[in-house]
Coordinates of C-alpha atoms in Angstrom, one line a residue:
Chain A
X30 CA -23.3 30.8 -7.5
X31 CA -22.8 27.6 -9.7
X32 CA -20.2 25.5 -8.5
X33 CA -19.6 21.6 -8.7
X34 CA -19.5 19.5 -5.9
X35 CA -17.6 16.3 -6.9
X36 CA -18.0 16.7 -10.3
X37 CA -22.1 17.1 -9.9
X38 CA -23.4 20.8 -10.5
X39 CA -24.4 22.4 -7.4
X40 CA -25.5 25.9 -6.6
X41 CA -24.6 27.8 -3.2
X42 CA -24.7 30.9 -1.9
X43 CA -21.7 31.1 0.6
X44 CA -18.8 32.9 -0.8
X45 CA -16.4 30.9 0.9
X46 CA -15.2 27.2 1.1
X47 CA -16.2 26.8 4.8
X48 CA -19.5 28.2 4.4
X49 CA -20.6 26.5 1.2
X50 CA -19.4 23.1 2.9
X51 CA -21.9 24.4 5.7
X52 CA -24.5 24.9 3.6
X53 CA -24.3 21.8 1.4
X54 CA -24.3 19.7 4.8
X55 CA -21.3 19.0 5.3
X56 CA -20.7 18.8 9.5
X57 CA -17.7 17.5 11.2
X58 CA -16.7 13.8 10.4
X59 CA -13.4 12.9 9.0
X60 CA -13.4 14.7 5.3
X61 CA -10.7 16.6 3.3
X62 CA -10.9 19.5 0.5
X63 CA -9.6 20.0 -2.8
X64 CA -10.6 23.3 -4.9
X65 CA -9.8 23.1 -8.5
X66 CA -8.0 20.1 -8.4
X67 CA -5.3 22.0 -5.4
X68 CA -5.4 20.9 -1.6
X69 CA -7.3 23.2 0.9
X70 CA -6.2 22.3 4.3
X71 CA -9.1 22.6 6.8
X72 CA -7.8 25.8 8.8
X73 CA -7.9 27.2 5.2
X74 CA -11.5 26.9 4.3
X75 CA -13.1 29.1 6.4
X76 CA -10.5 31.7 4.7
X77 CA -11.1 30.2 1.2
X78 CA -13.0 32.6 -1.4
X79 CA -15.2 30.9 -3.6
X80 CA -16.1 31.7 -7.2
X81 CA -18.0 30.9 -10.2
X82 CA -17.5 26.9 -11.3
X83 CA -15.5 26.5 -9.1
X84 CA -14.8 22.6 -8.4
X85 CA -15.2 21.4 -5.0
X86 CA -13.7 18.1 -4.0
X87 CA -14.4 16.3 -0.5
X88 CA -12.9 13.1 0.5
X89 CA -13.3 11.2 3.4
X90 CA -11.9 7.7 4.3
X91 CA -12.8 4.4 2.3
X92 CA -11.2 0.7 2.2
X93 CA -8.3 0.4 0.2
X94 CA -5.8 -2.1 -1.4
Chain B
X20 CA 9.6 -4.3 10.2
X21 CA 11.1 -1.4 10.1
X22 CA 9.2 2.0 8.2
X23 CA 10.8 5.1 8.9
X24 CA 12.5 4.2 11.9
X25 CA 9.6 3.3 13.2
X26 CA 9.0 -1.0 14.0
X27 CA 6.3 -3.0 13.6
X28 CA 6.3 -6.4 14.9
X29 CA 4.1 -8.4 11.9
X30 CA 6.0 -8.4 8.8
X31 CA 2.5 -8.5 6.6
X32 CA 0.3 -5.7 6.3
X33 CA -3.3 -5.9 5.0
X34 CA -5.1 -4.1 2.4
X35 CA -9.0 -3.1 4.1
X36 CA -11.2 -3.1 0.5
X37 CA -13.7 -5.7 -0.8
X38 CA -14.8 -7.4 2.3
X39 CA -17.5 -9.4 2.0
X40 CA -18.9 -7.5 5.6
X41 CA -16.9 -5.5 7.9
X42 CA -17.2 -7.6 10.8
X43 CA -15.3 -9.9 8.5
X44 CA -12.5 -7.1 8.0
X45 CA -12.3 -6.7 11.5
X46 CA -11.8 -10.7 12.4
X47 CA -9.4 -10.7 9.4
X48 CA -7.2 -8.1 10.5
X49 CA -7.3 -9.6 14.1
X50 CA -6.4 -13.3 12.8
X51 CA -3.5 -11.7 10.1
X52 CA -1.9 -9.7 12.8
X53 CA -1.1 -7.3 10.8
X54 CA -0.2 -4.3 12.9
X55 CA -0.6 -1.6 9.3
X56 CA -3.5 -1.7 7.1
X57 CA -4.2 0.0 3.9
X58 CA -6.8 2.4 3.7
X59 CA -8.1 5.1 1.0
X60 CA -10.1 8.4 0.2
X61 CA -13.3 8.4 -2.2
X62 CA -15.4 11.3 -3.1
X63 CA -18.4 11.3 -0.3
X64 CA -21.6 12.9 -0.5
X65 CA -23.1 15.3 2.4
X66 CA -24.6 13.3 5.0
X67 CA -23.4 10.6 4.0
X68 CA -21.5 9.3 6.6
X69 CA -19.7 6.4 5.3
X70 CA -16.1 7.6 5.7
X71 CA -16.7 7.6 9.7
X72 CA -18.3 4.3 9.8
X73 CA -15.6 3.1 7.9
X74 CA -12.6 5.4 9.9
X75 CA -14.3 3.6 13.3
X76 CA -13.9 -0.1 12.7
X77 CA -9.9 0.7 11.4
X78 CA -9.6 2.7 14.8
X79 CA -11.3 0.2 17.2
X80 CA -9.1 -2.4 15.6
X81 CA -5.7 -0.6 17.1
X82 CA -3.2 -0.7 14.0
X83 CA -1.7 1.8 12.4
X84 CA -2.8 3.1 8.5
X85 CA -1.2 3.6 5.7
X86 CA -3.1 5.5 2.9
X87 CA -2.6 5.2 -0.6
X88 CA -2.9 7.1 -3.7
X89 CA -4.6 4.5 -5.8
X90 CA -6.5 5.4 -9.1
X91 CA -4.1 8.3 -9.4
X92 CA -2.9 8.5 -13.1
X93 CA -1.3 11.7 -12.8
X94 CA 1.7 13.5 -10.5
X95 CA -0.6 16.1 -9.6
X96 CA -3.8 13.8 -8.0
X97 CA -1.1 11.6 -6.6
X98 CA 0.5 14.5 -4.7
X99 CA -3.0 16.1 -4.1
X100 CA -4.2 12.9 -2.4
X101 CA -1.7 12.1 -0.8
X102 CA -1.7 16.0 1.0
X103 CA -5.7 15.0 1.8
X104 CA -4.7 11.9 3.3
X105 CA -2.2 13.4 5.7
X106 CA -4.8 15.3 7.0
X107 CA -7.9 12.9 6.9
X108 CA -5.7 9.8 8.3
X109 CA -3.3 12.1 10.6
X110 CA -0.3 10.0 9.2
X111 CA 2.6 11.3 7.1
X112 CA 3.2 7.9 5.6
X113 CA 1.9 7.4 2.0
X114 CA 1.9 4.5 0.0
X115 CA 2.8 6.2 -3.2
X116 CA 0.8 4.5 -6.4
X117 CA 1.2 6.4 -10.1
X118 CA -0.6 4.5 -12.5
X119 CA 0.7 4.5 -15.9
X120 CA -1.3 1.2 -17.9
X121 CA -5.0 0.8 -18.1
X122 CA -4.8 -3.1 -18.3
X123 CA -1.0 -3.9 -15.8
X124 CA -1.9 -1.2 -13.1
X125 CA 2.0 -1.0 -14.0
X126 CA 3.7 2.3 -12.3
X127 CA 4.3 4.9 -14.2
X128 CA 8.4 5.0 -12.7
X129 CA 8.6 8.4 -13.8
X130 CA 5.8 10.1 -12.8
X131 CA 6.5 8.5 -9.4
X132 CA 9.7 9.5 -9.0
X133 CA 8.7 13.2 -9.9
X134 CA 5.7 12.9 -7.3
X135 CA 8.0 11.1 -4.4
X136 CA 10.5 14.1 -5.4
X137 CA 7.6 16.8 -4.7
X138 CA 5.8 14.8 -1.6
X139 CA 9.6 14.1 0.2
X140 CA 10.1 17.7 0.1
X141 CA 6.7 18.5 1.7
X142 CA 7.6 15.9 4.4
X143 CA 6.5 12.8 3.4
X144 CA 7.3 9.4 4.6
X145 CA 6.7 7.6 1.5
X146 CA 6.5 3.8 0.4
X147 CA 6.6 3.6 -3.1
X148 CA 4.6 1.2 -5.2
X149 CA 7.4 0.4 -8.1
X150 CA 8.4 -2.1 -10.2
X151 CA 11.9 -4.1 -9.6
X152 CA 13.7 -1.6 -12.0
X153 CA 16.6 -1.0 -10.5
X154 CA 17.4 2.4 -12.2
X155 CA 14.0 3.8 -11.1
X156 CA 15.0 2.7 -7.1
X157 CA 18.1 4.4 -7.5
X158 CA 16.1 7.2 -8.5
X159 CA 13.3 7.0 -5.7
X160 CA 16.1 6.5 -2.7
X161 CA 17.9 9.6 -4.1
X162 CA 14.5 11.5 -3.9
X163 CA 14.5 10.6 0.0
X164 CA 12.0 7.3 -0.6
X165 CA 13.1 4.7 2.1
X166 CA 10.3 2.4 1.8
X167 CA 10.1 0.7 -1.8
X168 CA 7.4 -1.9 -2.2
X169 CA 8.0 -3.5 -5.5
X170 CA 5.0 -5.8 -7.0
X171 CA 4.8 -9.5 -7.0
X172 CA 2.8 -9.2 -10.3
X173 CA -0.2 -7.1 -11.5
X174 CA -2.2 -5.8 -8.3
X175 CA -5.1 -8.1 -8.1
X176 CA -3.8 -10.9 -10.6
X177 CA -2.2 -13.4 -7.9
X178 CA 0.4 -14.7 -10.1
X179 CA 2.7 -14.3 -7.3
X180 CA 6.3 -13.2 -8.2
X181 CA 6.5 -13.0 -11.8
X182 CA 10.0 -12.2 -11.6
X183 CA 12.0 -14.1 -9.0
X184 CA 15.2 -12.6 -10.5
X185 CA 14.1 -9.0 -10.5
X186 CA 13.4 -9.1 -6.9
X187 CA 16.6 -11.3 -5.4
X188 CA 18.5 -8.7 -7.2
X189 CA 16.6 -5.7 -5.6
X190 CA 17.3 -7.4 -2.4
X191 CA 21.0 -7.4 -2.7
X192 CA 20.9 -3.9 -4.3
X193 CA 19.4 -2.4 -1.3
X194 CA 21.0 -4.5 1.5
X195 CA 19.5 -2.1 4.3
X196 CA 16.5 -0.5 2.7
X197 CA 12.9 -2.1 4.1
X198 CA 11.9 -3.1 0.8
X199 CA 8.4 -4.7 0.7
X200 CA 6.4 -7.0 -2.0
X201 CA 2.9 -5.3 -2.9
X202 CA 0.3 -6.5 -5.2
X203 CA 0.0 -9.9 -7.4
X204 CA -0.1 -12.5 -4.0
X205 CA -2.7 -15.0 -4.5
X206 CA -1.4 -17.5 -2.1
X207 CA 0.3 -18.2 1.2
X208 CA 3.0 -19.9 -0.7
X209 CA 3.7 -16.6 -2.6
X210 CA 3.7 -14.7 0.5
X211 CA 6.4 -17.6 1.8
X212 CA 8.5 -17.1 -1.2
X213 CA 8.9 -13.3 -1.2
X214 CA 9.8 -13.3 3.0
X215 CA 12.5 -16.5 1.9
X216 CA 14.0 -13.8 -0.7
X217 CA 14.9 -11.7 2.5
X218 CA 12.1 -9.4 1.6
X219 CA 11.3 -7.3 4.8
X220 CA 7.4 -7.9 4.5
X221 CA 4.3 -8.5 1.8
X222 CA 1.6 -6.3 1.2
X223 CA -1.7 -8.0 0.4
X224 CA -5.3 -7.6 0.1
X225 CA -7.6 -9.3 -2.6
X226 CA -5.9 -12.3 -1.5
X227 CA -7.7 -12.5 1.9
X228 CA -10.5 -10.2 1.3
X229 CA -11.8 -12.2 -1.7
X230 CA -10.9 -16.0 -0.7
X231 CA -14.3 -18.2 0.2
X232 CA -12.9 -17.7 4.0
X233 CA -10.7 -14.6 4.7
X234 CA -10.3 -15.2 8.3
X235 CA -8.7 -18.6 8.1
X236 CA -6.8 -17.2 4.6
X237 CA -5.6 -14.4 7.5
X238 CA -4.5 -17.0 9.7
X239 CA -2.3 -18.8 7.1
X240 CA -0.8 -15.4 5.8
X241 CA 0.1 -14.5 9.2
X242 CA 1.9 -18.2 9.3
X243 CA 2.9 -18.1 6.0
X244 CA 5.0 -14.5 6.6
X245 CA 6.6 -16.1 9.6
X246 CA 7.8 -19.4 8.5
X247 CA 9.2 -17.5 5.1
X248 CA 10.9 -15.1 7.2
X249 CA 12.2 -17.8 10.0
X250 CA 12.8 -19.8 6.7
X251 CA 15.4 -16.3 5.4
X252 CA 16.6 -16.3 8.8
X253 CA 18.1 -19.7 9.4
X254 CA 20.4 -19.6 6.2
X255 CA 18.5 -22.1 3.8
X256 CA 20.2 -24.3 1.2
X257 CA 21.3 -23.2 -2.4
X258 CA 19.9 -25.7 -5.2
X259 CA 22.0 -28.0 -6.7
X260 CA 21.3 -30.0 -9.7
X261 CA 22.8 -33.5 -8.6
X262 CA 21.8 -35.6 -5.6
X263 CA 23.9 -35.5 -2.5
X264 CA 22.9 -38.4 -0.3
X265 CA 21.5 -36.9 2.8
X266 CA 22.1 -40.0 4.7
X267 CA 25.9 -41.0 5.8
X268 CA 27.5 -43.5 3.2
X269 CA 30.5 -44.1 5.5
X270 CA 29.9 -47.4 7.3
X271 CA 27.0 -48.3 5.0
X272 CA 26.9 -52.7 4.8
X273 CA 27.3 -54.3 1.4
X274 CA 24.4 -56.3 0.2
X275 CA 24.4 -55.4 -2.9
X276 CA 25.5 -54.9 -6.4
X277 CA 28.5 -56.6 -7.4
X278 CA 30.6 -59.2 -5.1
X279 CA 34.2 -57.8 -5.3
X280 CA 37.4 -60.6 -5.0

């Protein structure tokens, strides 16, 4: 399915957060999640349905002011 | 310095962005002694790795972090971030920034009221990045903020304290709040000034990271914060407009002026 990954169009075919993270190469280091602009703690991914354009957002840590 | 009951024994803490290396960070933060750095989240491609190099170096350096929500223009991103930090960083703090001008970096006072409002509930610990408005601290303590850090002057702009008056008067408003300057220090004398207005600490960062040597501008932060605050602590002078002779007159011998009979 055709989702974005922060904000660049991506395809996967996992139907759920965990999996598409999986997929996309994601592995274990210090990241979070945000689908459609909402929070989705890590114990929720795995649980996390995915679905046409949806928009994936993952953070990780970065200097700051 | 105390955050949320919690104390910290350096009354400066340290933003972590625009090092020119970060084996510089790292000797900065060691020289500054600052004992809470600011850190942040950015989007980060798979593989990419960055966010753990970065995460290693703040660990290894043994001080606590304090994430902020900066580039957030809305309530929503704000709150959003700020719920991915808690989980990234493993902190409930939050250094609370909602943006409201393009060109001051001025907060938006409502929409970080409304946010500190929504984030308090969800059991926050947050330090909000305000202005010295009094109406909009009044505000932020009733939504459970216990932490305000009011600016100095336009983040990056080190105009030091643009508003001396705002901030004295913050200071007696909120006797026992930990109220802390963020954004706009440019010098150590700034830093000096805010910690002599009883401020309980200064939050800096383009100040070090972008002088021609941010070690030794760590260093005379670190001194800077502790001479203001020892300054604050011994009970200093008011200004006067007139002379008053700081040498005894009583006893002084006549040599001068005019020979009375």
């Amino acid at each position: 399915m055709k989702i974005t990954l922060n904000g660049d169009p991506a395809e996967v075919d996992a139907v759920t957060l965990a999996a598409a993270l999986a997929e996309l190469g994601y592995g274990e280091g210090p990241f979070a999640t945000a689908l459609n602009r909402d929070f989705v703690p890590a114990c929720e991914r795995a649980e996390t349905p995915l679905s046409d354009n949806d928009a994936i957002e993952v953070i990780a840590p970065m200097q700051g002011g | 310095m105390q955050i949320y009951g919690e104390t910290f024994d350096s009354r400066l803490m340290l933003g972590t962005a625009r090092y020119p290396s970060p084996d510089i960070l790292r000797q900065a933060i060691a020289a500054s002694g600052a004992k809470i750095v600011t850190v942040s989240l950015r989007r980060e491609a798979a593989g990419e790795r960055a966010g753990q190099a970065f995460w290693d170096i703040i660990r290894e350096a043994g001080v606590s972090v304090l994430p902020n929500t900066a580039g957030c223009h809305s309530v929503r991103e704000a709150v959003t971030t700020a719920e991915m930090a808690r989980e990234v960083f493993g902190t409930t703090l939050i250094k609370l920034e909602v943006i409201g001008d393009a060109d001051t970096l001025q907060p938006d006072l409502f929409g970080l009221v409304e946010a500190t409002q929504i984030l308090s509930s969800e059991g926050f610990q947050v330090l909000a990045y305000t202005t010295e408005d009094l109406v909009a601290a009044d505000r932020l303590v009733e939504a459970g903020c216990r932490v305000l850090m009011p600016w100095g002057s336009p983040i990056g702009s080190a105009r030091g304290l643009n508003n001396v008056y705002g901030l004295r008067a913050m200071r007696a408003r909120f006797p026992d709040l930990t109220l802390i300057v963020d954004a706009g220090i440019g010098v150590p004398s700034h830093a000096s000034q805010a910690m002599e207005l009883g401020y309980d600490g200064v939050l800096l960062s383009s100040a070090v990271a972008l002088a021609g040597d941010p070690v030794k501008m760590a260093e005379a932060f670190r001194l800077a914060v502790a001479a203001g605050r020892l300054g604050y602590e011994a009970d200093p002078l008011l200004p006067r407009d007139m002379a008053e002779p700081s040498t005894p007159v009583l006893g002084q011998a006549l040599l001068g002026g005019a020979v009375l009979s």
